[in-house]
């Protein structure tokens, strides 16, 4: 492309050298012919344009020197300045604005000064002013093209950045949703399977001596397993929805169902006492997190606290936070935690639920025996 442009510029310069601007009836073609040195200078200036993109400043310096040589020695001078105009445009289009100003003014001054000093016309002649005008327009056009390219590149980069941001945000939301569903699945399965295991053990133990009690235990097994299937169906159903997720058909569990949850643990043989200050409506995220924390904490008590353990659940609102505390007096050999940082997946899930709402969860053994789980959930925050 640069070679074709150089060839086109050479053709224009050679054709322009045959035009006499001072003809009797105005500019006339064929009234003069260029001399061989002018043709050589025009060829040299056009050849330099082939590498104008790789070395724009050097090409501009060379073509300016060729133009000055033609203005000083040519009689009449050929239009060699056309190669310097193209080179100046390239410099303006490929450098910054300060460089364009400095180099453009210098080129305009040198070429216009040479034309005024060496030309046959007065200094204010139209050919001298034409050199000044063409160099100025070349610098302005190159600067405009550079600004346009920079503007388009900035818009393209901004669009690409916005697209990457949208993709990252979508991936982050998908990961958070998967983590939330995994927590719900863990809580549901752990709670109901623990109840099923306990009631099945009770039924097997009293089957021969007290069949009525065994029948009651099996009824609890059926109820717990049905509840587990229903909650699993409602939770996993979220993964099968296309487009915008619709609301699940099953209501999300909350503290309104706390009495039923504790009744299930009492039927499983775990005495649970509830202390609740008030029952004012809570944000849905806080309501679900509080319910799941109580569910998981009592499941851990039933699995690890040992026989004869008792539990106490406290749900108290104070200020702008909800405090959920689960205490037990068991002393079983338990991997539940060795302080606030210990624990398995259950404690980790509870701690992540609290952290997602901007709250905190602490777990620790009690001084007199047993274990304490306490969650502070803000009622207003990033997750609510």
Short mmCIF file of N, CA, C and O in Angstrom, two decimals, residues 183 285-286 289-290 293 318 320-324 347-363 374-384:
data_model
loop_
_atom_site.label_atom_id
_atom_site.label_comp_id
_atom_site.label_asym_id
_atom_site.label_seq_id
_atom_site.Cartn_x
_atom_site.Cartn_y
_atom_site.Cartn_z
N UNK A 183 -24.84 -25.44 49.87
CA UNK A 183 -25.08 -25.31 51.31
C UNK A 183 -26.47 -25.82 51.68
O UNK A 183 -26.65 -26.54 52.67
N UNK A 285 -33.19 -13.21 53.38
CA UNK A 285 -31.86 -13.83 53.45
C UNK A 285 -31.48 -14.13 54.90
O UNK A 285 -30.93 -15.20 55.22
N UNK A 286 -31.76 -13.20 55.81
CA UNK A 286 -31.46 -13.41 57.23
C UNK A 286 -32.33 -14.52 57.79
O UNK A 286 -31.87 -15.37 58.56
N UNK A 289 -30.95 -17.86 56.51
CA UNK A 289 -29.66 -18.17 57.13
C UNK A 289 -29.83 -18.58 58.59
O UNK A 289 -29.20 -19.54 59.06
N UNK A 290 -30.68 -17.87 59.33
CA UNK A 290 -30.91 -18.21 60.75
C UNK A 290 -31.50 -19.61 60.88
O UNK A 290 -31.09 -20.41 61.74
N UNK A 293 -28.79 -22.22 60.09
CA UNK A 293 -27.78 -22.30 61.15
C UNK A 293 -28.32 -23.09 62.33
O UNK A 293 -27.63 -23.97 62.90
N UNK A 318 -31.50 -7.57 68.51
CA UNK A 318 -31.04 -6.42 69.28
C UNK A 318 -30.40 -5.43 68.31
O UNK A 318 -29.55 -5.79 67.50
N UNK A 320 -29.63 -3.48 65.24
CA UNK A 320 -29.80 -3.81 63.83
C UNK A 320 -29.31 -5.19 63.49
O UNK A 320 -28.98 -5.45 62.33
N UNK A 321 -29.27 -6.11 64.46
CA UNK A 321 -28.75 -7.44 64.21
C UNK A 321 -29.67 -8.48 64.84
O UNK A 321 -30.48 -8.19 65.72
N UNK A 322 -29.52 -9.72 64.36
CA UNK A 322 -30.22 -10.86 64.92
C UNK A 322 -29.17 -11.81 65.49
O UNK A 322 -28.23 -12.20 64.79
N UNK A 323 -29.34 -12.18 66.75
CA UNK A 323 -28.41 -13.09 67.41
C UNK A 323 -29.06 -14.46 67.53
O UNK A 323 -30.13 -14.61 68.12
N UNK A 324 -28.40 -15.45 66.96
CA UNK A 324 -28.87 -16.84 67.01
C UNK A 324 -27.84 -17.64 67.78
O UNK A 324 -26.66 -17.69 67.39
N UNK A 347 -19.80 -26.70 60.14
CA UNK A 347 -19.41 -25.42 60.73
C UNK A 347 -18.91 -24.46 59.66
O UNK A 347 -19.18 -23.25 59.73
N UNK A 348 -18.22 -24.98 58.66
CA UNK A 348 -17.76 -24.10 57.58
C UNK A 348 -18.94 -23.51 56.82
O UNK A 348 -18.95 -22.31 56.49
N UNK A 349 -19.96 -24.33 56.55
CA UNK A 349 -21.13 -23.82 55.86
C UNK A 349 -21.86 -22.75 56.67
O UNK A 349 -22.29 -21.73 56.13
N UNK A 350 -22.00 -22.98 57.99
CA UNK A 350 -22.65 -21.96 58.83
C UNK A 350 -21.84 -20.68 58.84
O UNK A 350 -22.40 -19.57 58.77
N UNK A 351 -20.54 -20.80 58.94
CA UNK A 351 -19.69 -19.61 58.99
C UNK A 351 -19.77 -18.84 57.67
O UNK A 351 -19.81 -17.60 57.64
N UNK A 352 -19.83 -19.54 56.54
CA UNK A 352 -19.94 -18.87 55.24
C UNK A 352 -21.31 -18.20 55.08
O UNK A 352 -21.41 -17.13 54.47
N UNK A 353 -22.35 -18.83 55.59
CA UNK A 353 -23.67 -18.19 55.53
C UNK A 353 -23.67 -16.86 56.28
O UNK A 353 -24.19 -15.86 55.80
N UNK A 354 -23.11 -16.87 57.48
CA UNK A 354 -23.06 -15.63 58.25
C UNK A 354 -22.20 -14.58 57.55
O UNK A 354 -22.56 -13.41 57.48
N UNK A 355 -21.05 -15.01 57.02
CA UNK A 355 -20.16 -14.05 56.35
C UNK A 355 -20.80 -13.47 55.10
O UNK A 355 -20.57 -12.31 54.75
N UNK A 356 -21.62 -14.26 54.39
CA UNK A 356 -22.27 -13.76 53.18
C UNK A 356 -23.23 -12.62 53.48
O UNK A 356 -23.49 -11.78 52.62
N UNK A 357 -23.75 -12.56 54.71
CA UNK A 357 -24.65 -11.47 55.09
C UNK A 357 -23.92 -10.33 55.78
O UNK A 357 -24.56 -9.38 56.24
N UNK A 358 -22.58 -10.44 55.88
CA UNK A 358 -21.82 -9.41 56.59
C UNK A 358 -21.78 -9.63 58.08
O UNK A 358 -21.37 -8.73 58.83
N UNK A 359 -22.16 -10.81 58.53
CA UNK A 359 -22.14 -11.12 59.95
C UNK A 359 -20.96 -12.00 60.32
O UNK A 359 -20.01 -12.15 59.57
N UNK A 360 -21.08 -12.65 61.49
CA UNK A 360 -19.99 -13.53 61.94
C UNK A 360 -20.60 -14.67 62.75
O UNK A 360 -21.70 -14.56 63.29
N UNK A 361 -19.87 -15.77 62.80
CA UNK A 361 -20.28 -16.94 63.56
C UNK A 361 -19.11 -17.43 64.38
O UNK A 361 -17.99 -17.55 63.87
N UNK A 362 -19.36 -17.67 65.65
CA UNK A 362 -18.33 -18.19 66.56
C UNK A 362 -18.79 -19.51 67.13
O UNK A 362 -19.98 -19.71 67.43
N UNK A 363 -17.85 -20.44 67.27
CA UNK A 363 -18.11 -21.75 67.84
C UNK A 363 -17.02 -22.05 68.85
O UNK A 363 -15.84 -21.78 68.58
N UNK A 374 -22.82 -19.47 68.04
CA UNK A 374 -23.47 -18.16 68.09
C UNK A 374 -23.22 -17.42 66.77
O UNK A 374 -22.09 -17.32 66.31
N UNK A 375 -24.31 -16.93 66.19
CA UNK A 375 -24.23 -16.18 64.93
C UNK A 375 -24.84 -14.80 65.14
O UNK A 375 -25.91 -14.67 65.76
N UNK A 376 -24.13 -13.78 64.64
CA UNK A 376 -24.62 -12.41 64.64
C UNK A 376 -24.88 -12.03 63.18
O UNK A 376 -23.95 -11.92 62.38
N UNK A 377 -26.16 -11.84 62.85
CA UNK A 377 -26.55 -11.57 61.47
C UNK A 377 -27.12 -10.16 61.38
O UNK A 377 -28.17 -9.87 61.98
N UNK A 378 -26.46 -9.25 60.65
CA UNK A 378 -27.02 -7.90 60.50
C UNK A 378 -28.29 -7.93 59.67
O UNK A 378 -28.39 -8.66 58.70
N UNK A 379 -29.25 -7.10 60.05
CA UNK A 379 -30.53 -7.06 59.33
C UNK A 379 -30.44 -6.23 58.06
O UNK A 379 -31.31 -6.32 57.20
N UNK A 380 -29.40 -5.42 57.94
CA UNK A 380 -29.15 -4.66 56.71
C UNK A 380 -27.69 -4.85 56.36
O UNK A 380 -26.82 -4.73 57.22
N UNK A 381 -27.43 -5.19 55.12
CA UNK A 381 -26.04 -5.42 54.73
C UNK A 381 -25.98 -5.87 53.29
O UNK A 381 -26.96 -5.85 52.55
N UNK A 382 -24.79 -6.32 52.82
CA UNK A 382 -24.60 -6.68 51.41
C UNK A 382 -25.44 -7.86 50.98
O UNK A 382 -25.81 -7.95 49.81
N UNK A 383 -25.76 -8.77 51.88
CA UNK A 383 -26.51 -9.96 51.49
C UNK A 383 -28.00 -9.83 51.69
O UNK A 383 -28.75 -10.74 51.30
N UNK A 384 -28.48 -8.74 52.28
CA UNK A 384 -29.89 -8.58 52.55
C UNK A 384 -30.52 -7.57 51.64
O UNK A 384 -31.67 -7.32 51.66
#
